[in-house]
JSON list of C-alpha atoms in Angstrom, two decimals:
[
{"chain": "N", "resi": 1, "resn": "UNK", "atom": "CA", "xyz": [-130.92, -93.47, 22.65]},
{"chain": "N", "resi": 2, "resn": "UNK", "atom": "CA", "xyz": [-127.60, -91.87, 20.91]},
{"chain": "N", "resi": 3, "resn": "UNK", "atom": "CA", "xyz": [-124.51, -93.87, 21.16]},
{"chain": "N", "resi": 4, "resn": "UNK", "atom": "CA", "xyz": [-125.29, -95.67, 24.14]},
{"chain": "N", "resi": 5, "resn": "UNK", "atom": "CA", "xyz": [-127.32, -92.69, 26.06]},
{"chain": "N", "resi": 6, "resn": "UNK", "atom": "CA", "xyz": [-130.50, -92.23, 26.83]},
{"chain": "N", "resi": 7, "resn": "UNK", "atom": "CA", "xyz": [-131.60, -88.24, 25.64]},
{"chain": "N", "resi": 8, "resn": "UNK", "atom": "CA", "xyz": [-134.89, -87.14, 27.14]},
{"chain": "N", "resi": 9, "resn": "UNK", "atom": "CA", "xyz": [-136.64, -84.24, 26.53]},
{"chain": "N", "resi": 10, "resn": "UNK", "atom": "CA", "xyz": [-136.36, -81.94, 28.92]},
{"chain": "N", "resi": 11, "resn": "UNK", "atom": "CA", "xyz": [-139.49, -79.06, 28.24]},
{"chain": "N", "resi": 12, "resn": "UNK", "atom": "CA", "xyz": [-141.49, -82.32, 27.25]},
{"chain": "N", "resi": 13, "resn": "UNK", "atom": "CA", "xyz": [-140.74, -84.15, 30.37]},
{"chain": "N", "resi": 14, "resn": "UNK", "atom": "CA", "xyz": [-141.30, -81.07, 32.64]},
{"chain": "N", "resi": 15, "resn": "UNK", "atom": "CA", "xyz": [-144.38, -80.52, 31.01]},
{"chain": "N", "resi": 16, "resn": "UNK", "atom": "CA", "xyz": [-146.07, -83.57, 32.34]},
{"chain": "N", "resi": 17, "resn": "UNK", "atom": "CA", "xyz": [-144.90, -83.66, 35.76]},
{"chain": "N", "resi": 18, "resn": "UNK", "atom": "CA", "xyz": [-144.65, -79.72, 37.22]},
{"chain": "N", "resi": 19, "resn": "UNK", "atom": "CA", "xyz": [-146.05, -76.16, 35.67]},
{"chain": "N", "resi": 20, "resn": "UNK", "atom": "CA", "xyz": [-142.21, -74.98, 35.96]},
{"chain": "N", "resi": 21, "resn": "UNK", "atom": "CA", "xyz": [-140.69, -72.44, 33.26]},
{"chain": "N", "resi": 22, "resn": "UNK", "atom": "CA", "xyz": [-138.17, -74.30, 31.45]},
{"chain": "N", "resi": 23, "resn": "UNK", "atom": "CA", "xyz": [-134.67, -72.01, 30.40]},
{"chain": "N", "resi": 24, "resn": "UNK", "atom": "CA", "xyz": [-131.56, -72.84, 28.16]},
{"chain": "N", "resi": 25, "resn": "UNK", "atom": "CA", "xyz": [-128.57, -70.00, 28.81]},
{"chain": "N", "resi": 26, "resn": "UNK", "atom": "CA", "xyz": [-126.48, -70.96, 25.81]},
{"chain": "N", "resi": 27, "resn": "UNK", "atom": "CA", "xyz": [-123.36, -69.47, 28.00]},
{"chain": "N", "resi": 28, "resn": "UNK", "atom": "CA", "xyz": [-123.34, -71.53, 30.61]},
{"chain": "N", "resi": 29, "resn": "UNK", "atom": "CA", "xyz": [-124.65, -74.56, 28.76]},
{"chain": "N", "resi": 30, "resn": "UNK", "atom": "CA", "xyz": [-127.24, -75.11, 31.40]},
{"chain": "N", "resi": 31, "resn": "UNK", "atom": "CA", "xyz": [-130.86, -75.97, 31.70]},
{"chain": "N", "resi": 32, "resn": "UNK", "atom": "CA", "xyz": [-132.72, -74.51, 34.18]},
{"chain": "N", "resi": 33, "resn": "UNK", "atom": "CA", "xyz": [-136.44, -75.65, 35.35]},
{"chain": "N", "resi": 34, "resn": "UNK", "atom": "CA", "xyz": [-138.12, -73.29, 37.27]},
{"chain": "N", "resi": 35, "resn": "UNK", "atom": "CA", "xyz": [-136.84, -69.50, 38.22]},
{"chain": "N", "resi": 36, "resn": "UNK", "atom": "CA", "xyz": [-133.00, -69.36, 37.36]},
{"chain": "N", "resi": 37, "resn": "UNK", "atom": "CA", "xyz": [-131.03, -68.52, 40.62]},
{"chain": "N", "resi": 38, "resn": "UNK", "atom": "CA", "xyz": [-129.33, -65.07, 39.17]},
{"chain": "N", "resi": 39, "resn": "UNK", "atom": "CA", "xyz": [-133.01, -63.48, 38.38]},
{"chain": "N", "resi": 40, "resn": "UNK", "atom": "CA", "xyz": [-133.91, -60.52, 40.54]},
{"chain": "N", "resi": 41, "resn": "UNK", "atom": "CA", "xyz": [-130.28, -60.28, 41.96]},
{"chain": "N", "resi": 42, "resn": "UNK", "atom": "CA", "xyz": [-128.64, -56.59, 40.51]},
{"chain": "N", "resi": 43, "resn": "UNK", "atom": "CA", "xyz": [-124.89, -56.44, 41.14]},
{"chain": "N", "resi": 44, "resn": "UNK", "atom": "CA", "xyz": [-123.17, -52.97, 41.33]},
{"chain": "N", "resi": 45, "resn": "UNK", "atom": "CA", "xyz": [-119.57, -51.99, 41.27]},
{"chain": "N", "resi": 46, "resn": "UNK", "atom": "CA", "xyz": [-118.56, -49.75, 44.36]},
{"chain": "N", "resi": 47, "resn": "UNK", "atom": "CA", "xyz": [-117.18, -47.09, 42.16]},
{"chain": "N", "resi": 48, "resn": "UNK", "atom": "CA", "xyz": [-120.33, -46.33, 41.28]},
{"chain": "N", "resi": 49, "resn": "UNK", "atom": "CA", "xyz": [-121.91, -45.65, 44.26]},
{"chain": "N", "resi": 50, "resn": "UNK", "atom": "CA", "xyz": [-120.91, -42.12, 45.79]},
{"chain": "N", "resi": 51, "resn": "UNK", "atom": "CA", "xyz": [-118.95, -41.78, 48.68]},
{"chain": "N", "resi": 52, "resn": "UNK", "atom": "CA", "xyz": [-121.30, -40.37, 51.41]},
{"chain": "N", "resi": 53, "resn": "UNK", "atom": "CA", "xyz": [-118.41, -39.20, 53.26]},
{"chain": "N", "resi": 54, "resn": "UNK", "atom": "CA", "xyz": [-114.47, -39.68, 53.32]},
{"chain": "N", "resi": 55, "resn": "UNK", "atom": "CA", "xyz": [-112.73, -39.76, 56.36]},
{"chain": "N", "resi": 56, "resn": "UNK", "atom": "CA", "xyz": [-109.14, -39.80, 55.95]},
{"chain": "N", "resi": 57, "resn": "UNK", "atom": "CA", "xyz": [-106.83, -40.01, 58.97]},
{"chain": "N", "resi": 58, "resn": "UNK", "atom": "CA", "xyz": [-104.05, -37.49, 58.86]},
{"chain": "N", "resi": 59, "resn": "UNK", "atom": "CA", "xyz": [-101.94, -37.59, 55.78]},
{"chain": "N", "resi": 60, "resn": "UNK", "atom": "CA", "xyz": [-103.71, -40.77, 54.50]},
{"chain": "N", "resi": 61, "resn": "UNK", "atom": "CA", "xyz": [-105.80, -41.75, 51.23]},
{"chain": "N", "resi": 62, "resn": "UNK", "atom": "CA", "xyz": [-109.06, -42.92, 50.87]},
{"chain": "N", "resi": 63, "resn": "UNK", "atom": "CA", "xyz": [-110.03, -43.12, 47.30]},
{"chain": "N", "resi": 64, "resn": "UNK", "atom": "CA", "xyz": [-111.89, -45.97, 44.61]},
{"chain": "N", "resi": 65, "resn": "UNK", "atom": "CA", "xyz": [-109.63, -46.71, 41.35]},
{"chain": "N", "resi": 66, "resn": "UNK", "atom": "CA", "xyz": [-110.80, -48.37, 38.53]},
{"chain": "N", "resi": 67, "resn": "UNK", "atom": "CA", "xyz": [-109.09, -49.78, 35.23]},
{"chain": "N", "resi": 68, "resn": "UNK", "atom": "CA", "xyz": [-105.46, -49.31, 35.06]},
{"chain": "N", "resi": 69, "resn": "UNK", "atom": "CA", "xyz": [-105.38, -47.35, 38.43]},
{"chain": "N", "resi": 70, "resn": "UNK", "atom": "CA", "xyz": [-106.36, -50.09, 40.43]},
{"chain": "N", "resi": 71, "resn": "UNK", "atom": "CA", "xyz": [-103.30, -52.75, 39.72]},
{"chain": "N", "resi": 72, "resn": "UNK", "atom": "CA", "xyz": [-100.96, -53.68, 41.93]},
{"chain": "N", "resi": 73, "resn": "UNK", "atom": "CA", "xyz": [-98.45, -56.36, 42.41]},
{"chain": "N", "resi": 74, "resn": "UNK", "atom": "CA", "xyz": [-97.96, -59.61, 44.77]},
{"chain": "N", "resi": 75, "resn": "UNK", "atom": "CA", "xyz": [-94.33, -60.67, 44.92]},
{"chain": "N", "resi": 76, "resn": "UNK", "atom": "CA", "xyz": [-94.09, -59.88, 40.78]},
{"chain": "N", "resi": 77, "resn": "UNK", "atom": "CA", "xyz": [-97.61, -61.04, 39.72]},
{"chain": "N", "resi": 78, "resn": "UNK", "atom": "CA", "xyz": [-99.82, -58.17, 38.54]},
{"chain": "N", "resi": 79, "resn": "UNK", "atom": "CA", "xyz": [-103.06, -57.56, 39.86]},
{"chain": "N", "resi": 80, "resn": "UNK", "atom": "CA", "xyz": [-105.54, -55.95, 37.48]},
{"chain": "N", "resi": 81, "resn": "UNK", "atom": "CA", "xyz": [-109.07, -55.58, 39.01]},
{"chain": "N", "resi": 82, "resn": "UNK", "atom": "CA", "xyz": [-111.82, -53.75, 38.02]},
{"chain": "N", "resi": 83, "resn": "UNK", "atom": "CA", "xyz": [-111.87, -51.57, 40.90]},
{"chain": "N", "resi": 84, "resn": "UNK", "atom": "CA", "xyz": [-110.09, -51.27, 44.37]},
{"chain": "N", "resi": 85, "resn": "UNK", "atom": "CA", "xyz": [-110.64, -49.48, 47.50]},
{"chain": "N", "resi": 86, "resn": "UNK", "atom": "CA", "xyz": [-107.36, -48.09, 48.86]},
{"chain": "N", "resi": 87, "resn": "UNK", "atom": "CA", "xyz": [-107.66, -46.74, 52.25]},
{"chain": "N", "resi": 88, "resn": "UNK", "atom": "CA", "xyz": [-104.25, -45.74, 54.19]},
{"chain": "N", "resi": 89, "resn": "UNK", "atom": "CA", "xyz": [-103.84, -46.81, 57.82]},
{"chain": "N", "resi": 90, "resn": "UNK", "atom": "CA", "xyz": [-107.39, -45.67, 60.34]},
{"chain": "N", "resi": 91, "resn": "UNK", "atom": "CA", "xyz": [-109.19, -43.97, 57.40]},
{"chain": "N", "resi": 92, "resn": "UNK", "atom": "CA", "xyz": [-112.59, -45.22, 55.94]},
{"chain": "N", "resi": 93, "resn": "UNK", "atom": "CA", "xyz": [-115.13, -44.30, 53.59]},
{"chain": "N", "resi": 94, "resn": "UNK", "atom": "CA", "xyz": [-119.07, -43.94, 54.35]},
{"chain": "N", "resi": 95, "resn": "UNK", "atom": "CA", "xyz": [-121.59, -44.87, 51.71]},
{"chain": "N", "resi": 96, "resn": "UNK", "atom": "CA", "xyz": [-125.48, -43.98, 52.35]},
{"chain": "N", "resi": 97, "resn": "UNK", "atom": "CA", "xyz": [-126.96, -47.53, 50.90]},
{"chain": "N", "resi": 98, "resn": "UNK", "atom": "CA", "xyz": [-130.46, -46.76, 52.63]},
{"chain": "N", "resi": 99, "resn": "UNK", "atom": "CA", "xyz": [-131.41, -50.54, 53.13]},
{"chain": "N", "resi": 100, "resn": "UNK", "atom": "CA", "xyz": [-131.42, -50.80, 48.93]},
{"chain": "N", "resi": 101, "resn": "UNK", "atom": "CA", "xyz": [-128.33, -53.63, 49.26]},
{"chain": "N", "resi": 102, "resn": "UNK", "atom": "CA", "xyz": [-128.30, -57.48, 50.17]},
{"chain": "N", "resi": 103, "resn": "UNK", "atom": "CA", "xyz": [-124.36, -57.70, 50.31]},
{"chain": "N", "resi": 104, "resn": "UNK", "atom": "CA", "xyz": [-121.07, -56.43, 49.72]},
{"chain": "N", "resi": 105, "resn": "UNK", "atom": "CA", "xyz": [-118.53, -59.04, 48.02]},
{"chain": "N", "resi": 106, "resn": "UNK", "atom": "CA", "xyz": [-114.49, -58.45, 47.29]},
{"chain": "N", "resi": 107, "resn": "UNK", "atom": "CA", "xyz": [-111.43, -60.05, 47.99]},
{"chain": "N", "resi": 108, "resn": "UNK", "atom": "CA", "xyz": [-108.66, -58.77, 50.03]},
{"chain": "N", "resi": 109, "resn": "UNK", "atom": "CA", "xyz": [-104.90, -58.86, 50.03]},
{"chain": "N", "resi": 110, "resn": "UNK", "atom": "CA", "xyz": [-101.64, -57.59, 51.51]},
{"chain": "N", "resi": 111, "resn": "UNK", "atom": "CA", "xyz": [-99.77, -56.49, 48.49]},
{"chain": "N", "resi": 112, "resn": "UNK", "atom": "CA", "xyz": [-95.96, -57.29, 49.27]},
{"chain": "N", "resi": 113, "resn": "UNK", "atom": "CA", "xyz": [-93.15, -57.51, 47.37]},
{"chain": "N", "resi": 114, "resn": "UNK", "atom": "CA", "xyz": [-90.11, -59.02, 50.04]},
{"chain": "N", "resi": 115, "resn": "UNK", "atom": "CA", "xyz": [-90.36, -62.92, 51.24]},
{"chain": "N", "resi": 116, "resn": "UNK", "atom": "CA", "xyz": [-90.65, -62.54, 55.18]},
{"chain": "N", "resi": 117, "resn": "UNK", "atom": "CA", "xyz": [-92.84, -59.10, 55.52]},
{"chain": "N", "resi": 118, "resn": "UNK", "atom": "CA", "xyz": [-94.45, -58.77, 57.83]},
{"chain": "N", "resi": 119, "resn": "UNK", "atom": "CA", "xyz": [-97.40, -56.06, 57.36]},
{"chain": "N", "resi": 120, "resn": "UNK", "atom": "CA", "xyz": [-100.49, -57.18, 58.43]},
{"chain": "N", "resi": 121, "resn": "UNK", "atom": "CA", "xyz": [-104.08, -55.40, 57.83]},
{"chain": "N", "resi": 122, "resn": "UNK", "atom": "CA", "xyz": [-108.04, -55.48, 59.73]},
{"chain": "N", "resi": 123, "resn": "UNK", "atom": "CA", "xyz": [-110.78, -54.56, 57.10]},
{"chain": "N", "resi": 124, "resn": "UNK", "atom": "CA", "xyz": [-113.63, -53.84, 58.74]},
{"chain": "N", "resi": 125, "resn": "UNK", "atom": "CA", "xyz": [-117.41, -53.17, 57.83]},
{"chain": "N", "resi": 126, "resn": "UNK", "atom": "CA", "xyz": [-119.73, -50.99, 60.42]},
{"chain": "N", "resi": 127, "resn": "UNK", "atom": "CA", "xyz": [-123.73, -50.28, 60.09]},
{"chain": "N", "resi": 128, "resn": "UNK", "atom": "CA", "xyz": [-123.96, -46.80, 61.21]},
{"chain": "N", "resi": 129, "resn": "UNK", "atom": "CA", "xyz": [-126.78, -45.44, 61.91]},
{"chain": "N", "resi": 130, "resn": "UNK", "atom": "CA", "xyz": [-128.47, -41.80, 61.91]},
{"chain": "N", "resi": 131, "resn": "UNK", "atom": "CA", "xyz": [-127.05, -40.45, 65.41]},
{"chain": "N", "resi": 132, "resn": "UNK", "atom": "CA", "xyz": [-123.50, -41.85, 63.76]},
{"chain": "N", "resi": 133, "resn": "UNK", "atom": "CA", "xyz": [-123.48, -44.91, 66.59]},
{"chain": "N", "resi": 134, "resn": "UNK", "atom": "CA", "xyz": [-121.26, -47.61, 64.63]},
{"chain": "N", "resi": 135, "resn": "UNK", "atom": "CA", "xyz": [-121.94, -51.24, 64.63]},
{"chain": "N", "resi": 136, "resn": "UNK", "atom": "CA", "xyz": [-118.72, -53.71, 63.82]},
{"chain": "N", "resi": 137, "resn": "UNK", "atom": "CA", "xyz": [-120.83, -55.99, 61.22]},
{"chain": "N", "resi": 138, "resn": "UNK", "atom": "CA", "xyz": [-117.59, -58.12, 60.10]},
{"chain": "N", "resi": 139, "resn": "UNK", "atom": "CA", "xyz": [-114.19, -57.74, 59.80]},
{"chain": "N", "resi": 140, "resn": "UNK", "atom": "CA", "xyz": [-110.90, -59.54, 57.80]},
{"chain": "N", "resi": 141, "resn": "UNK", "atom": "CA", "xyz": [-107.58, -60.28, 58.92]},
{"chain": "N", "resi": 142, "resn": "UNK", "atom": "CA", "xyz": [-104.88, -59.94, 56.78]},
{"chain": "N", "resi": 143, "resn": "UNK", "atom": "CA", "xyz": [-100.79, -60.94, 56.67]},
{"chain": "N", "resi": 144, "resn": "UNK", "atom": "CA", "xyz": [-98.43, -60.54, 54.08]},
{"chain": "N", "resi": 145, "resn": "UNK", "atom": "CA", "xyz": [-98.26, -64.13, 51.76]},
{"chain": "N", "resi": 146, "resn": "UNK", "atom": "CA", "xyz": [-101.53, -65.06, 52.63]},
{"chain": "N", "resi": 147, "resn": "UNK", "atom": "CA", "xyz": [-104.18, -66.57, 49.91]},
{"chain": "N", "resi": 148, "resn": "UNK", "atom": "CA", "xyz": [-106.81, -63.38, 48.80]},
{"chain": "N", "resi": 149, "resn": "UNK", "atom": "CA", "xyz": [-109.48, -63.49, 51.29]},
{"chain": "N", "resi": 150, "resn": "UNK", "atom": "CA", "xyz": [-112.96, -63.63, 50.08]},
{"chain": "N", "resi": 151, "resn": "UNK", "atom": "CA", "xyz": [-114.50, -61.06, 51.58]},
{"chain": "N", "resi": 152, "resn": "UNK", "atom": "CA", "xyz": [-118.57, -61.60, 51.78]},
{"chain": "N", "resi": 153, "resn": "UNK", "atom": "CA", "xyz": [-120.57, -59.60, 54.11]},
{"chain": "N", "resi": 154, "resn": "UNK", "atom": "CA", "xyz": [-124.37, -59.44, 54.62]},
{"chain": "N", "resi": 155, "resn": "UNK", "atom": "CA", "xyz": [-125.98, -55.52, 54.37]},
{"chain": "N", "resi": 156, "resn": "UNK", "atom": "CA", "xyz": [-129.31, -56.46, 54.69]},
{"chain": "N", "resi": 157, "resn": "UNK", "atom": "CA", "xyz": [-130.83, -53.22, 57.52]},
{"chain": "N", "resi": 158, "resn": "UNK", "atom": "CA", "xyz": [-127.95, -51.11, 56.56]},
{"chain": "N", "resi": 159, "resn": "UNK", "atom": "CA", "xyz": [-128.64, -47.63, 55.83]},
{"chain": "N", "resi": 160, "resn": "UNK", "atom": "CA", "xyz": [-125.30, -46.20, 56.47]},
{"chain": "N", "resi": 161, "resn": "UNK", "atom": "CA", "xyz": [-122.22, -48.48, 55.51]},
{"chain": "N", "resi": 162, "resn": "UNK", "atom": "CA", "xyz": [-118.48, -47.34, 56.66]},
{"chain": "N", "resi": 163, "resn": "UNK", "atom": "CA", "xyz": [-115.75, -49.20, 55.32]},
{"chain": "N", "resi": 164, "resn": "UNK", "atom": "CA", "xyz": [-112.33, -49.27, 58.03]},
{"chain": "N", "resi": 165, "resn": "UNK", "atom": "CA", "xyz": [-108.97, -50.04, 57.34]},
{"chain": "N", "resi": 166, "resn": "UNK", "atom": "CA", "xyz": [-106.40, -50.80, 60.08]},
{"chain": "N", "resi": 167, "resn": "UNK", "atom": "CA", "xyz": [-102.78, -51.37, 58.68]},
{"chain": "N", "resi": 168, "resn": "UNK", "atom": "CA", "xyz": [-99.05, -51.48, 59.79]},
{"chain": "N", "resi": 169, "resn": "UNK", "atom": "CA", "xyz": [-96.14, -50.70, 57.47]},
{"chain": "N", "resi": 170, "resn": "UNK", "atom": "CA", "xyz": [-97.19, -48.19, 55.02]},
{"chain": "N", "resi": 171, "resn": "UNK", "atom": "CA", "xyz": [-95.60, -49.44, 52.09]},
{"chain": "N", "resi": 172, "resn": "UNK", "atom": "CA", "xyz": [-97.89, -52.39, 51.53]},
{"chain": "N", "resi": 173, "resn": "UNK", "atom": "CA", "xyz": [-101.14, -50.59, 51.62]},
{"chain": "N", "resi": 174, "resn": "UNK", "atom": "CA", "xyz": [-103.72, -53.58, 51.67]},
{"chain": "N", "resi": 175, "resn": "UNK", "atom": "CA", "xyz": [-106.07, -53.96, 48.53]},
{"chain": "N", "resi": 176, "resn": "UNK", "atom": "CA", "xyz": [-109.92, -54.63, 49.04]},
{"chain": "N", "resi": 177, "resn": "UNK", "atom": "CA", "xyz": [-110.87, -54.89, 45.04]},
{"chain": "N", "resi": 178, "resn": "UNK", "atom": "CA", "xyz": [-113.47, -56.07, 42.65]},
{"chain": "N", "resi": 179, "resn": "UNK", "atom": "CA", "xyz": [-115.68, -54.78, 44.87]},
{"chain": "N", "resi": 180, "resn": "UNK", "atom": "CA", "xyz": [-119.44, -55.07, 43.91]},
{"chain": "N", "resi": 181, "resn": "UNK", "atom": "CA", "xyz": [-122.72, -54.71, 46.13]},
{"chain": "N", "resi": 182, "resn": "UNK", "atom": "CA", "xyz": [-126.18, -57.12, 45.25]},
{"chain": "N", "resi": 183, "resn": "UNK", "atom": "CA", "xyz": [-129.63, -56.35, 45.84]},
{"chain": "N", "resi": 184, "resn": "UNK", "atom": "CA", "xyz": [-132.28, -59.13, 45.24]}
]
């Protein structure tokens, strides 16, 4: 007992009553008794996976920036992710995953830079298989001045992944960014 609280000792205690590994990560300041929950689970940045295949529509863009490419602005406040996905209106991007990946995690956001705009966006996420036959898995709704979206969307089966973006007004092409994939 220290100034009026009772210290036990953790490995000691856990010892006697279970088999259990017993973990300190300094970083976290956090004890962990039994497997920690972040073992086993590999996260990888989109950018760098290859792009199976890019489908642009007509005129449009369909490209991954990283570092200073990939900022952008929300009514004055800079953005600086790690990497975003820009896609222009009905183009889409097609990664070959092969079943390796758990999830794909982001957030997502209307970039605007005028109080009352009204651009709106659909980010959507298809399986596709080997005959190229498409299967919506999830898909985002967007609006200018709404909070970033966590975008969190479960892979597991998915050999083929296409990644669809549906936007009005061209000047506030939507960001999907810090964009990673997991595996277990």
């Amino acid at each position: 007992i220290y100034d009026g609280t009772t210290y036990l000792p953790v490995r000691a205690l856990t010892g006697m009553l279970t088999d259990k590994e017993v973990a300190w990560d300094q970083e976290s300041q956090t004890v962990y008794i039994g497997q920690r929950p972040d073992v086993g689970i590999k996260s990888v940045p989109i950018d760098e996976l290859e792009i199976y295949q890019n489908n642009p529509s007509y005129n449009a863009v369909s490209r991954v920036y990283t570092g200073k490419d990939a900022q952008f602005t929300v009514m004055g406040e800079t953005y600086s992710p790690f990497n975003r996905i820009v896609l222009t209106s009905n183009s889409s991007q097609l990664y070959k995953l092969d079943s390796n990946y758990d999830s794909i995690h982001g957030k997502f956001i209307i970039p605007f830079h005028d109080l009352g705009n009204d651009s709106s966006a659909t980010l959507q996420f298809y399986n596709v298989d080997q005959y190229g036959e498409e299967t919506l898995i999830k898909e985002y709704d967007a609006k200018a001045g709404d909070a970033v979206i966590d975008v969190d969307v479960n892979l597991q089966g998915c050999n083929f992944l296409k990644i669809k973006m549906e936007h009005w007004h061209e000047d506030n092409t939507p960001a999907f960014y810090d964009v990673t994939l997991t595996t277990a």
